[in-house]
PDB file of C-alpha atoms in Angstrom:
ATOM      1  CA  UNK A   1     -10.096 -14.729 -23.662  1.00 69.00           C
ATOM      2  CA  UNK A   2      -8.882 -12.831 -20.585  1.00 83.00           C
ATOM      3  CA  UNK A   3      -8.384 -14.644 -17.293  1.00 88.00           C
ATOM      4  CA  UNK A   4     -11.146 -13.508 -14.873  1.00 88.00           C
ATOM      5  CA  UNK A   5      -8.499 -12.949 -12.178  1.00 90.00           C
ATOM      6  CA  UNK A   6      -7.018 -10.071 -14.177  1.00 92.00           C
ATOM      7  CA  UNK A   7      -8.394  -6.845 -12.741  1.00 92.00           C
ATOM      8  CA  UNK A   8      -8.935  -8.190  -9.224  1.00 95.00           C
ATOM      9  CA  UNK A   9      -7.990  -5.484  -6.706  1.00 97.00           C
ATOM     10  CA  UNK A  10      -7.208  -5.558  -3.008  1.00 98.00           C
ATOM     11  CA  UNK A  11      -7.146  -2.400  -0.870  1.00 98.00           C
ATOM     12  CA  UNK A  12      -5.631  -1.900   2.595  1.00 98.00           C
ATOM     13  CA  UNK A  13      -5.593   1.273   4.672  1.00 98.00           C
ATOM     14  CA  UNK A  14      -3.045   1.808   7.386  1.00 97.00           C
ATOM     15  CA  UNK A  15      -2.267   4.554   9.871  1.00 97.00           C
ATOM     16  CA  UNK A  16       1.470   5.287   9.815  1.00 96.00           C
ATOM     17  CA  UNK A  17       2.656   5.315  13.447  1.00 94.00           C
ATOM     18  CA  UNK A  18       5.240   7.778  14.679  1.00 92.00           C
ATOM     19  CA  UNK A  19       7.443   4.805  15.543  1.00 94.00           C
ATOM     20  CA  UNK A  20       7.844   4.267  11.765  1.00 94.00           C
ATOM     21  CA  UNK A  21       9.487   7.682  11.276  1.00 94.00           C
ATOM     22  CA  UNK A  22      13.034   7.200  10.108  1.00 91.00           C
ATOM     23  CA  UNK A  23      14.180  10.654   9.010  1.00 94.00           C
ATOM     24  CA  UNK A  24      13.807  14.290  10.035  1.00 93.00           C
ATOM     25  CA  UNK A  25      10.386  15.770   9.451  1.00 89.00           C
ATOM     26  CA  UNK A  26       8.779  12.457  10.482  1.00 91.00           C
ATOM     27  CA  UNK A  27       9.583  10.968   7.078  1.00 94.00           C
ATOM     28  CA  UNK A  28       9.131   7.223   6.682  1.00 96.00           C
ATOM     29  CA  UNK A  29      11.631   5.247   4.615  1.00 94.00           C
ATOM     30  CA  UNK A  30      10.630   3.837   1.236  1.00 92.00           C
ATOM     31  CA  UNK A  31      10.800   0.280   2.518  1.00 93.00           C
ATOM     32  CA  UNK A  32       7.695   1.000   4.589  1.00 96.00           C
ATOM     33  CA  UNK A  33       5.553   1.275   1.447  1.00 96.00           C
ATOM     34  CA  UNK A  34       7.140  -1.832  -0.038  1.00 96.00           C
ATOM     35  CA  UNK A  35       6.193  -3.743   3.101  1.00 96.00           C
ATOM     36  CA  UNK A  36       2.591  -2.593   2.673  1.00 97.00           C
ATOM     37  CA  UNK A  37       2.702  -3.763  -0.953  1.00 98.00           C
ATOM     38  CA  UNK A  38       3.814  -7.168   0.327  1.00 97.00           C
ATOM     39  CA  UNK A  39       0.806  -7.336   2.666  1.00 97.00           C
ATOM     40  CA  UNK A  40      -1.562  -6.545  -0.200  1.00 98.00           C
ATOM     41  CA  UNK A  41       0.176  -9.100  -2.435  1.00 97.00           C
ATOM     42  CA  UNK A  42      -0.314 -11.746   0.247  1.00 97.00           C
ATOM     43  CA  UNK A  43      -4.061 -11.095   0.296  1.00 97.00           C
ATOM     44  CA  UNK A  44      -4.165 -11.154  -3.525  1.00 97.00           C
ATOM     45  CA  UNK A  45      -2.552 -14.616  -3.499  1.00 95.00           C
ATOM     46  CA  UNK A  46      -4.883 -15.894  -0.792  1.00 96.00           C
ATOM     47  CA  UNK A  47      -7.948 -14.644  -2.671  1.00 95.00           C
ATOM     48  CA  UNK A  48      -6.862 -15.959  -6.072  1.00 93.00           C
ATOM     49  CA  UNK A  49      -5.002 -19.124  -5.137  1.00 93.00           C
ATOM     50  CA  UNK A  50      -5.729 -20.062  -1.532  1.00 93.00           C
ATOM     51  CA  UNK A  51      -2.053 -19.659  -0.658  1.00 94.00           C
ATOM     52  CA  UNK A  52       0.015 -16.771   0.709  1.00 95.00           C
ATOM     53  CA  UNK A  53       2.419 -17.052  -2.220  1.00 95.00           C
ATOM     54  CA  UNK A  54       5.901 -15.546  -2.334  1.00 95.00           C
ATOM     55  CA  UNK A  55       7.047 -12.177  -3.629  1.00 94.00           C
ATOM     56  CA  UNK A  56       9.520 -12.740  -6.481  1.00 95.00           C
ATOM     57  CA  UNK A  57      10.404  -9.235  -7.668  1.00 96.00           C
ATOM     58  CA  UNK A  58       9.599  -5.544  -7.943  1.00 95.00           C
ATOM     59  CA  UNK A  59       9.900  -3.502 -11.122  1.00 91.00           C
ATOM     60  CA  UNK A  60       9.402   0.169 -11.823  1.00 93.00           C
ATOM     61  CA  UNK A  61       9.346   1.287  -8.184  1.00 97.00           C
ATOM     62  CA  UNK A  62       8.808   5.044  -8.072  1.00 97.00           C
ATOM     63  CA  UNK A  63       8.855   7.172  -4.941  1.00 97.00           C
ATOM     64  CA  UNK A  64       6.714  10.128  -5.964  1.00 97.00           C
ATOM     65  CA  UNK A  65       5.873  11.900  -2.698  1.00 97.00           C
ATOM     66  CA  UNK A  66       6.770  11.507   0.979  1.00 96.00           C
ATOM     67  CA  UNK A  67       4.950   9.338   3.466  1.00 97.00           C
ATOM     68  CA  UNK A  68       5.110  10.745   6.992  1.00 95.00           C
ATOM     69  CA  UNK A  69       4.272   9.476  10.439  1.00 94.00           C
ATOM     70  CA  UNK A  70       0.679  10.462  11.182  1.00 93.00           C
ATOM     71  CA  UNK A  71      -0.500   9.792   7.618  1.00 96.00           C
ATOM     72  CA  UNK A  72      -3.179   7.314   6.650  1.00 98.00           C
ATOM     73  CA  UNK A  73      -2.045   5.395   3.580  1.00 98.00           C
ATOM     74  CA  UNK A  74      -4.316   3.528   1.192  1.00 98.00           C
ATOM     75  CA  UNK A  75      -2.547   0.769  -0.716  1.00 98.00           C
ATOM     76  CA  UNK A  76      -4.135  -0.829  -3.772  1.00 98.00           C
ATOM     77  CA  UNK A  77      -2.872  -3.853  -5.661  1.00 98.00           C
ATOM     78  CA  UNK A  78      -4.470  -4.768  -8.999  1.00 98.00           C
ATOM     79  CA  UNK A  79      -3.707  -7.995 -10.854  1.00 97.00           C
ATOM     80  CA  UNK A  80      -2.594  -7.232 -14.411  1.00 97.00           C
ATOM     81  CA  UNK A  81      -1.325 -10.641 -15.575  1.00 96.00           C
ATOM     82  CA  UNK A  82      -1.855 -14.251 -14.563  1.00 94.00           C
ATOM     83  CA  UNK A  83       0.634 -16.948 -15.521  1.00 92.00           C
ATOM     84  CA  UNK A  84       0.650 -20.614 -14.583  1.00 90.00           C
ATOM     85  CA  UNK A  85       2.379 -19.842 -11.242  1.00 92.00           C
ATOM     86  CA  UNK A  86       3.047 -16.110 -11.378  1.00 94.00           C
ATOM     87  CA  UNK A  87       0.828 -13.091 -10.916  1.00 95.00           C
ATOM     88  CA  UNK A  88       1.796  -9.552 -11.899  1.00 97.00           C
ATOM     89  CA  UNK A  89       0.343  -6.866  -9.657  1.00 98.00           C
ATOM     90  CA  UNK A  90       0.380  -3.079 -10.062  1.00 98.00           C
ATOM     91  CA  UNK A  91       0.627  -1.268  -6.725  1.00 98.00           C
ATOM     92  CA  UNK A  92      -0.158   2.272  -5.660  1.00 98.00           C
ATOM     93  CA  UNK A  93       0.239   3.793  -2.193  1.00 98.00           C
ATOM     94  CA  UNK A  94      -1.758   6.972  -1.663  1.00 98.00           C
ATOM     95  CA  UNK A  95      -1.764   9.304   1.328  1.00 98.00           C
ATOM     96  CA  UNK A  96      -5.461   9.894   2.108  1.00 98.00           C
ATOM     97  CA  UNK A  97      -5.085  11.643   5.489  1.00 98.00           C
ATOM     98  CA  UNK A  98      -2.164  13.682   6.746  1.00 96.00           C
ATOM     99  CA  UNK A  99      -1.061  14.690  10.207  1.00 89.00           C
ATOM    100  CA  UNK A 100      -0.955  18.460  10.722  1.00 89.00           C
ATOM    101  CA  UNK A 101       1.499  19.110  13.576  1.00 85.00           C
ATOM    102  CA  UNK A 102       1.495  22.787  12.595  1.00 88.00           C
ATOM    103  CA  UNK A 103      -2.098  22.926  13.946  1.00 92.00           C
ATOM    104  CA  UNK A 104      -1.449  20.909  17.103  1.00 89.00           C
ATOM    105  CA  UNK A 105       0.145  17.727  18.370  1.00 83.00           C
ATOM    106  CA  UNK A 106      -2.725  15.462  17.282  1.00 87.00           C
ATOM    107  CA  UNK A 107      -4.251  17.518  14.441  1.00 91.00           C
ATOM    108  CA  UNK A 108      -4.863  15.805  11.111  1.00 93.00           C
ATOM    109  CA  UNK A 109      -6.954  16.235   7.985  1.00 96.00           C
ATOM    110  CA  UNK A 110      -8.542  14.167   5.253  1.00 97.00           C
ATOM    111  CA  UNK A 111      -6.970  15.162   1.946  1.00 97.00           C
ATOM    112  CA  UNK A 112      -9.464  16.297  -0.702  1.00 98.00           C
ATOM    113  CA  UNK A 113      -7.229  14.715  -3.320  1.00 98.00           C
ATOM    114  CA  UNK A 114      -5.105  11.738  -2.237  1.00 98.00           C
ATOM    115  CA  UNK A 115      -1.373  12.082  -2.859  1.00 98.00           C
ATOM    116  CA  UNK A 116       0.178   9.221  -4.841  1.00 98.00           C
ATOM    117  CA  UNK A 117       3.313   8.462  -2.847  1.00 98.00           C
ATOM    118  CA  UNK A 118       4.700   5.206  -4.287  1.00 98.00           C
ATOM    119  CA  UNK A 119       3.948   3.074  -7.343  1.00 98.00           C
ATOM    120  CA  UNK A 120       5.420  -0.258  -8.378  1.00 98.00           C
ATOM    121  CA  UNK A 121       4.834  -3.428 -10.305  1.00 98.00           C
ATOM    122  CA  UNK A 122       5.451  -6.705  -8.529  1.00 97.00           C
ATOM    123  CA  UNK A 123       5.529 -10.385  -9.381  1.00 97.00           C
ATOM    124  CA  UNK A 124       4.357 -13.028  -6.959  1.00 97.00           C
ATOM    125  CA  UNK A 125       4.498 -16.787  -7.339  1.00 96.00           C
ATOM    126  CA  UNK A 126       2.196 -19.459  -5.978  1.00 93.00           C
ATOM    127  CA  UNK A 127       2.550 -23.236  -5.745  1.00 89.00           C
ATOM    128  CA  UNK A 128       1.507 -25.429  -8.649  1.00 81.00           C
ATOM    129  CA  UNK A 129      -2.012 -26.702  -8.131  1.00 69.00           C
ATOM    130  CA  UNK A 130      -2.280 -30.394  -8.953  1.00 63.00           C
TER     131      UNK A 130
END
């Protein structure tokens, strides 16, 4: 019998401010996406366990495409395993809108096909419920 919490998903969308740009070309560092994964993991823990939980580890982090200032990023976390205190969550950060400075200072577009920028698997832990 599968735990009903397996398969629960949480989605956040976030505009990437220009203040987050770290490199030339308005590139954002990889830690930005990991921070967003942490926010999603916190909501997962609150929804499943009534506690913010703690992030224990990341595995299989892959930076697949750039995230840039001016993008809108959609971050999804899906629970794949539930232990007595741990939860395994698969994460995906997708760029769903992209700034288009080539068209003007504030130009942007919705991408017809989101770009998968970062994927990872994370483990969070929650307190023992007595």
